[in-house]
């Protein structure tokens, strides 16, 4: 860790002394758990569940998962009772701990275009793994050979890109995949969550992928005591304040949170 990153972490945790409830906002895949081709096998890094449970039981932190997945997939993977609040589909869906669910409404034209696209991809998945979401169509090529991955990517872009920018549809790129979707992104989800925070509350967002950059920007621009953390084993260009590598530095960060 650089001296500058260590200083930012120290300043962030010092802000806990102000008394406002801190917010711990977390991506799931790649951040709390390693990626898996079968996403339902993406289990938490060793020791992370125990630390999250301790933070939850301490009762002093608001903890929320913001994920590209459908929100209902997260609770079984986390194994925390009571379950955490989850914003799914990159922020278009909100699942409360008590089971209540809110879904952002998409324009009719966008829904119709996505319905046609889904029907097409169900017939021909272009050689990749098609994921059908409530507000989008996703193509994954994780695990494919480099040659096959390039071919899937080219074919998917040829199908998705003409629709992007119409009727509020947007193209969302991530590691080993691309999504055509409508609705709030992770930055919008973070801004909505922070409208419920006390002024000056310490807020940290931990993420690993390109889809997390919107949330990093939101933390950096909105929160006077904010910290954006790139949590991944390999560096990439980012707007995050600090770079930490899981699982060791993830566990260290959560332990520091408990202490603060």
Coordinates of N, CA, C and O in Angstrom, one line a residue, residues 25-33 35 39-40 42 64-74 77 85-95 101 103 118 129-140 142 172-175 177-187 189-190 205-215:
X25 N -20.8 0.1 1.6 CA -21.5 -0.2 0.4 C -20.6 -1.2 -0.4 O -19.4 -0.8 -0.7
X26 N -21.1 -2.3 -0.8 CA -20.2 -3.4 -1.3 C -20.8 -4.0 -2.6 O -21.9 -4.4 -2.7
X27 N -19.9 -4.1 -3.6 CA -20.1 -4.9 -4.7 C -20.0 -6.4 -4.3 O -19.4 -6.6 -3.2
X28 N -20.5 -7.3 -5.1 CA -20.3 -8.7 -4.7 C -19.2 -9.4 -5.5 O -18.1 -9.7 -5.0
X29 N -19.5 -9.8 -6.8 CA -18.6 -10.6 -7.6 C -17.3 -9.8 -7.8 O -17.3 -8.7 -8.3
X30 N -16.2 -10.5 -7.5 CA -14.9 -9.9 -7.7 C -14.4 -9.1 -6.5 O -13.2 -8.8 -6.4
X31 N -15.4 -8.7 -5.7 CA -15.0 -7.8 -4.5 C -15.1 -8.7 -3.2 O -14.1 -8.8 -2.5
X32 N -16.3 -9.2 -2.9 CA -16.5 -10.0 -1.8 C -16.2 -11.5 -2.1 O -15.9 -12.3 -1.2
X33 N -16.2 -11.9 -3.3 CA -16.1 -13.3 -3.7 C -15.3 -13.3 -5.1 O -15.5 -12.4 -5.9
X35 N -14.6 -14.4 -8.9 CA -15.5 -14.7 -10.1 C -15.5 -16.2 -10.3 O -14.5 -16.9 -10.1
X39 N -22.0 -18.5 -11.7 CA -22.0 -17.5 -10.7 C -22.6 -17.9 -9.4 O -22.4 -17.3 -8.4
X40 N -23.4 -19.0 -9.4 CA -24.0 -19.5 -8.2 C -23.0 -20.3 -7.3 O -23.3 -20.7 -6.2
X42 N -20.0 -18.7 -6.7 CA -19.1 -17.6 -6.3 C -19.3 -17.4 -4.8 O -20.1 -16.6 -4.4
X64 N -24.8 -2.3 2.8 CA -25.7 -2.5 1.6 C -24.8 -3.2 0.5 O -23.7 -2.7 0.3
X65 N -25.4 -4.1 -0.2 CA -24.7 -4.7 -1.3 C -25.3 -4.1 -2.6 O -26.6 -4.0 -2.7
X66 N -24.5 -3.6 -3.5 CA -24.9 -3.1 -4.8 C -24.3 -4.0 -5.9 O -23.1 -4.0 -6.0
X67 N -25.1 -4.7 -6.6 CA -24.7 -5.7 -7.5 C -25.3 -5.7 -8.9 O -26.4 -5.2 -9.0
X68 N -24.7 -6.2 -9.9 CA -25.3 -6.4 -11.2 C -26.2 -7.5 -11.2 O -27.0 -7.6 -12.2
X69 N -26.2 -8.4 -10.3 CA -27.1 -9.6 -10.2 C -28.5 -9.1 -9.9 O -28.7 -8.0 -9.4
X70 N -29.4 -10.1 -10.1 CA -30.8 -9.9 -9.5 C -30.6 -9.9 -8.0 O -29.8 -10.8 -7.5
X71 N -31.3 -9.1 -7.3 CA -31.0 -8.9 -5.8 C -31.2 -10.2 -5.0 O -30.5 -10.5 -4.1
X72 N -32.2 -11.0 -5.4 CA -32.5 -12.2 -4.6 C -31.4 -13.3 -4.6 O -31.4 -14.2 -3.8
X73 N -30.4 -13.1 -5.6 CA -29.4 -14.1 -5.6 C -28.3 -13.9 -4.5 O -27.6 -14.8 -4.2
X74 N -28.3 -12.7 -3.9 CA -27.2 -12.4 -2.9 C -27.4 -13.1 -1.6 O -26.4 -13.6 -1.0
X77 N -25.9 -16.5 -1.0 CA -24.5 -16.5 -1.1 C -23.8 -15.9 0.1 O -22.8 -16.4 0.6
X85 N -29.6 -5.4 3.1 CA -30.3 -4.7 2.0 C -29.5 -4.9 0.7 O -28.2 -4.8 0.8
X86 N -30.1 -5.1 -0.4 CA -29.4 -5.3 -1.7 C -30.1 -4.5 -2.8 O -31.3 -4.5 -2.9
X87 N -29.2 -3.8 -3.5 CA -29.7 -3.1 -4.7 C -29.1 -3.9 -5.9 O -27.9 -4.0 -6.1
X88 N -30.0 -4.5 -6.6 CA -29.7 -5.4 -7.7 C -29.8 -4.7 -9.1 O -30.2 -3.6 -9.2
X89 N -29.4 -5.5 -10.1 CA -29.4 -5.0 -11.5 C -28.7 -3.7 -11.6 O -29.2 -2.8 -12.3
X90 N -27.6 -3.5 -11.0 CA -26.8 -2.3 -11.0 C -27.5 -1.1 -10.3 O -27.0 0.0 -10.5
X91 N -28.6 -1.3 -9.6 CA -29.2 -0.2 -8.9 C -30.7 0.0 -9.3 O -31.4 0.7 -8.7
X92 N -31.2 -0.8 -10.4 CA -32.5 -0.6 -10.8 C -33.5 -1.3 -9.9 O -34.7 -1.0 -9.9
X93 N -33.0 -2.2 -9.0 CA -33.9 -3.0 -8.2 C -33.4 -2.8 -6.7 O -32.2 -2.7 -6.4
X94 N -34.4 -2.7 -5.8 CA -34.0 -2.6 -4.4 C -34.8 -3.7 -3.6 O -36.0 -3.8 -3.7
X95 N -34.0 -4.5 -2.9 CA -34.6 -5.5 -2.0 C -34.3 -5.2 -0.6 O -33.1 -5.2 -0.2
X101 N -39.7 -5.4 -2.2 CA -38.9 -5.2 -3.4 C -39.5 -4.0 -4.2 O -40.7 -3.9 -4.3
X103 N -38.8 -1.9 -7.9 CA -38.2 -2.0 -9.2 C -38.4 -0.7 -10.0 O -39.6 -0.3 -10.1
X118 N -34.1 -10.4 -26.3 CA -34.1 -11.6 -25.4 C -34.6 -12.8 -26.2 O -34.0 -13.9 -26.2
X129 N -22.7 -17.1 -23.1 CA -23.7 -17.4 -22.1 C -24.6 -16.2 -22.0 O -24.2 -15.1 -21.5
X130 N -25.9 -16.4 -22.4 CA -26.9 -15.3 -22.3 C -27.5 -15.3 -20.9 O -28.0 -16.4 -20.5
X131 N -27.6 -14.1 -20.3 CA -28.3 -14.0 -19.0 C -29.4 -13.0 -19.3 O -29.3 -11.9 -19.7
X132 N -30.6 -13.5 -18.9 CA -31.8 -12.7 -19.1 C -32.1 -12.0 -17.8 O -32.4 -12.6 -16.8
X133 N -32.1 -10.7 -17.8 CA -32.4 -9.9 -16.6 C -33.7 -9.1 -16.8 O -34.2 -8.9 -17.9
X134 N -34.3 -8.7 -15.7 CA -35.6 -8.0 -15.8 C -35.5 -6.7 -16.5 O -36.4 -6.2 -17.1
X135 N -34.3 -6.1 -16.5 CA -34.1 -4.8 -17.2 C -33.0 -4.8 -18.2 O -32.5 -3.8 -18.6
X136 N -32.6 -6.0 -18.7 CA -31.5 -6.0 -19.6 C -31.2 -7.4 -20.2 O -31.8 -8.4 -19.8
X137 N -30.3 -7.4 -21.2 CA -29.9 -8.6 -21.8 C -28.3 -8.6 -21.7 O -27.7 -7.6 -22.0
X138 N -27.8 -9.7 -21.2 CA -26.4 -9.8 -20.9 C -25.7 -10.9 -21.6 O -26.3 -12.0 -21.7
X139 N -24.5 -10.7 -22.2 CA -23.8 -11.7 -22.8 C -22.4 -11.9 -22.1 O -21.7 -10.9 -21.9
X140 N -22.1 -13.1 -21.6 CA -20.9 -13.4 -20.9 C -20.0 -14.3 -21.8 O -20.5 -15.2 -22.5
X142 N -16.9 -15.3 -20.2 CA -15.9 -15.8 -19.2 C -15.7 -17.3 -19.4 O -16.6 -18.1 -19.5
X172 N -23.4 -1.4 -21.2 CA -22.6 -1.5 -20.0 C -21.6 -2.6 -20.1 O -21.9 -3.7 -20.3
X173 N -20.3 -2.2 -20.2 CA -19.2 -3.1 -20.3 C -18.7 -3.6 -19.0 O -18.6 -2.8 -18.0
X174 N -18.3 -4.8 -18.9 CA -17.7 -5.3 -17.7 C -16.7 -6.4 -18.1 O -16.6 -6.7 -19.3
X175 N -15.9 -6.9 -17.1 CA -14.9 -7.9 -17.5 C -15.6 -9.2 -18.0 O -16.4 -9.8 -17.3
X177 N -17.7 -9.5 -20.5 CA -19.1 -9.5 -20.9 C -19.6 -8.1 -21.2 O -18.8 -7.1 -21.1
X178 N -20.8 -8.0 -21.7 CA -21.4 -6.7 -22.0 C -22.9 -6.8 -21.8 O -23.5 -7.9 -22.0
X179 N -23.5 -5.7 -21.4 CA -25.0 -5.7 -21.1 C -25.7 -4.6 -21.8 O -25.1 -3.4 -21.7
X180 N -26.8 -4.8 -22.4 CA -27.7 -3.8 -22.8 C -28.8 -3.7 -21.8 O -29.5 -4.6 -21.6
X181 N -29.0 -2.5 -21.3 CA -29.9 -2.4 -20.1 C -30.5 -1.0 -20.1 O -30.2 -0.1 -20.8
X182 N -31.5 -0.9 -19.2 CA -32.2 0.4 -19.0 C -32.3 0.5 -17.4 O -32.5 -0.4 -16.7
X183 N -32.2 1.8 -17.0 CA -32.3 2.0 -15.5 C -31.1 2.6 -14.9 O -30.1 2.8 -15.5
X184 N -31.3 2.8 -13.6 CA -30.3 3.4 -12.7 C -29.0 2.5 -12.7 O -29.1 1.3 -12.7
X185 N -27.8 3.2 -12.7 CA -26.6 2.5 -12.6 C -26.1 2.5 -11.1 O -26.8 3.0 -10.2
X186 N -24.9 2.0 -10.8 CA -24.5 1.9 -9.5 C -24.2 3.3 -8.9 O -24.4 3.5 -7.6
X187 N -23.8 4.2 -9.7 CA -23.7 5.6 -9.2 C -25.1 6.2 -8.8 O -25.2 6.8 -7.7
X189 N -27.6 4.4 -7.8 CA -28.0 3.7 -6.6 C -27.4 4.3 -5.4 O -28.0 4.5 -4.3
X190 N -26.1 4.6 -5.5 CA -25.4 5.1 -4.4 C -25.9 6.5 -4.0 O -26.1 6.8 -2.8
X205 N -17.3 2.8 -0.6 CA -17.8 1.9 -1.6 C -16.7 1.0 -2.1 O -15.6 1.5 -2.5
X206 N -16.8 -0.3 -2.1 CA -15.8 -1.3 -2.5 C -16.3 -2.0 -3.8 O -17.4 -2.6 -3.8
X207 N -15.5 -1.9 -4.8 CA -15.9 -2.5 -6.1 C -14.6 -2.9 -6.9 O -13.5 -2.5 -6.5
X208 N -14.8 -3.7 -7.9 CA -13.7 -4.2 -8.7 C -13.7 -4.0 -10.2 O -12.6 -4.1 -10.8
X209 N -14.8 -3.6 -10.7 CA -15.0 -3.7 -12.2 C -15.3 -2.4 -12.8 O -15.5 -1.4 -12.1
X210 N -15.4 -2.3 -14.1 CA -15.7 -1.1 -14.8 C -17.1 -0.6 -14.4 O -17.3 0.6 -14.3
X211 N -18.0 -1.5 -14.1 CA -19.4 -1.1 -13.7 C -19.4 -0.3 -12.3 O -20.3 0.3 -12.0
X212 N -18.3 -0.5 -11.6 CA -18.2 0.2 -10.2 C -17.7 1.6 -10.3 O -17.7 2.4 -9.3
X213 N -17.1 2.0 -11.5 CA -16.6 3.3 -11.6 C -17.6 4.4 -11.4 O -17.3 5.5 -10.8
X214 N -18.9 4.2 -11.8 CA -19.9 5.2 -11.6 C -20.1 5.4 -10.1 O -20.4 6.5 -9.6
X215 N -20.1 4.3 -9.3 CA -20.2 4.5 -7.8 C -19.0 5.2 -7.2 O -19.1 6.0 -6.3

